[in-house]
Phi, psi and omega in degrees: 000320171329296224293314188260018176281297183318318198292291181315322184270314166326289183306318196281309166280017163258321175285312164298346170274347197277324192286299180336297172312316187275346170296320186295288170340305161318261187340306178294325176315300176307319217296302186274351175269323176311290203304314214285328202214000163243129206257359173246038169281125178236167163349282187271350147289354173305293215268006169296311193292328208268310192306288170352275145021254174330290166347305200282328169320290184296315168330290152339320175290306146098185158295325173306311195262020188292170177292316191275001193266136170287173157244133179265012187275027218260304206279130187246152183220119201282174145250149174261356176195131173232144189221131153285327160315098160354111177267104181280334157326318201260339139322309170289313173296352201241313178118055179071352157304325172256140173266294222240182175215051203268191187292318184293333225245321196277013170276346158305304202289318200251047197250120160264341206240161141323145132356120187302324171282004163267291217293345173289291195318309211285309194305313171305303173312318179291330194280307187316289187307305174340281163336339173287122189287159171314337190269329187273002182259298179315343183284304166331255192320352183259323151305297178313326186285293209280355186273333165285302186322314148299306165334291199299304188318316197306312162333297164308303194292345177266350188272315171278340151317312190276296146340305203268341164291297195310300197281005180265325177301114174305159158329296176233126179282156181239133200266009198201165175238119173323323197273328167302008198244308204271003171244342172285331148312314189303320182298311197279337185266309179249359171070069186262147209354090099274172211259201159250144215225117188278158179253129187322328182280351180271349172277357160251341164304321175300099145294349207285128193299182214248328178287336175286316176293334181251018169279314207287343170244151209253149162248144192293143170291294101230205232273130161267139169248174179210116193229109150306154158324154176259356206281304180328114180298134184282124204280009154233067195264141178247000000 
């Protein structure tokens, strides 16, 4: 009777954590579809979506620490079948994420614990500090403080920097000039002040400049003839 009184308190605060969780997901979704696809996201719809988040998150918390939520670190959890063949059930229950529920994939998917080489780093780090006397953690930390404390200044002052351009800033900035657009038409349809342009071999056969040369040369007044007699003996007429 026990055994299923647990079993029941179990399924139930388990399905309630199952909703929580799809509520969190829900949120990181929106979240990430905002970044992904709204070109007018700013600074405080980030952190309305992030707050949102947040919300759901402690909501999760909880739910954990309710009273009628069993514990769960007690409960331990097997698989009942591993297949390298693609499950399309578990496809559909995960949204295409998990394919397969194979042998390689599931010490990840059950995984509680870190990795044995991340949890050697986190021990050594943990060892490092230990090893620090009171006065070197304090020192540390007033380092610390103030290198935020400068960050953050920096932030603000670039944030009303930015803020007093943006609100100084006509509505639609104007990117181009009319009268340059309309002598560069002018240039391209009618050649309007371009220069003529001389061909290098002949400004070099020349010294004389190309203004001087065409002052200096007349069109003939006119055309001289020289017409003979037809009468006039050919001079090798034999």
């Amino acid at each position: 009777m026990a055994s299923e009184r647990e079993q029941k308190q179990l399924e139930v605060g388990a399905d309630a954590l199952s909703h929580r969780l799809t509520d969190v997901r829900s949120a990181l979704g929106k979240l990430i579809l905002k970044v992904e696809t709204d070109p007018t996201m700013n600074w405080h719809s980030f952190l309305d979506s992030y707050a949102l988040i947040t919300g759901e998150l402690n909501s999760l918390l909880r739910q954990m620490r309710h009273e009628k939520t069993p514990v769960l670190k007690k409960y331990i959890t097997l698989p009942l079948i591993l297949s390298p063949d693609r499950d399309e059930e578990l496809v559909k229950l995960t949204e295409h994420r998990v394919a397969t529920f194979s042998h390689d994939l599931i010490p990840n998917y059950l995984r509680t614990r870190p990795e044995p080489e991340i949890e050697n780093k986190y021990a050594a780090i943990e060892n490092r500090a230990n090893g620090c006397s009171q006065d070197q953690q304090q020192k540390q930390i007033s380092v610390i403080d103030k290198v935020t404390r400068e960050t953050l200044k920096l932030i603000r002052r670039e944030r009303e920097t930015m803020e007093t351009n943006s609100n100084s800033r006509s509505e639609v900035e104007v990117t181009y000039n009319n009268e340059d657009t309309m002598n560069l038409l002018a240039a391209i349809n009618n050649g309007k002040g371009l220069k003529t342009m001389v061909p290098v071999a002949a400004a070099r056969q020349s010294p004389v400049p190309v203004s001087q040369q065409m002052h200096n040369i007349k069109a003939p007044s006119t055309i001289k003839t020289n017409i003979k007699a037809a009468n006039t003996a050919h001079p090798y007429q034999r």
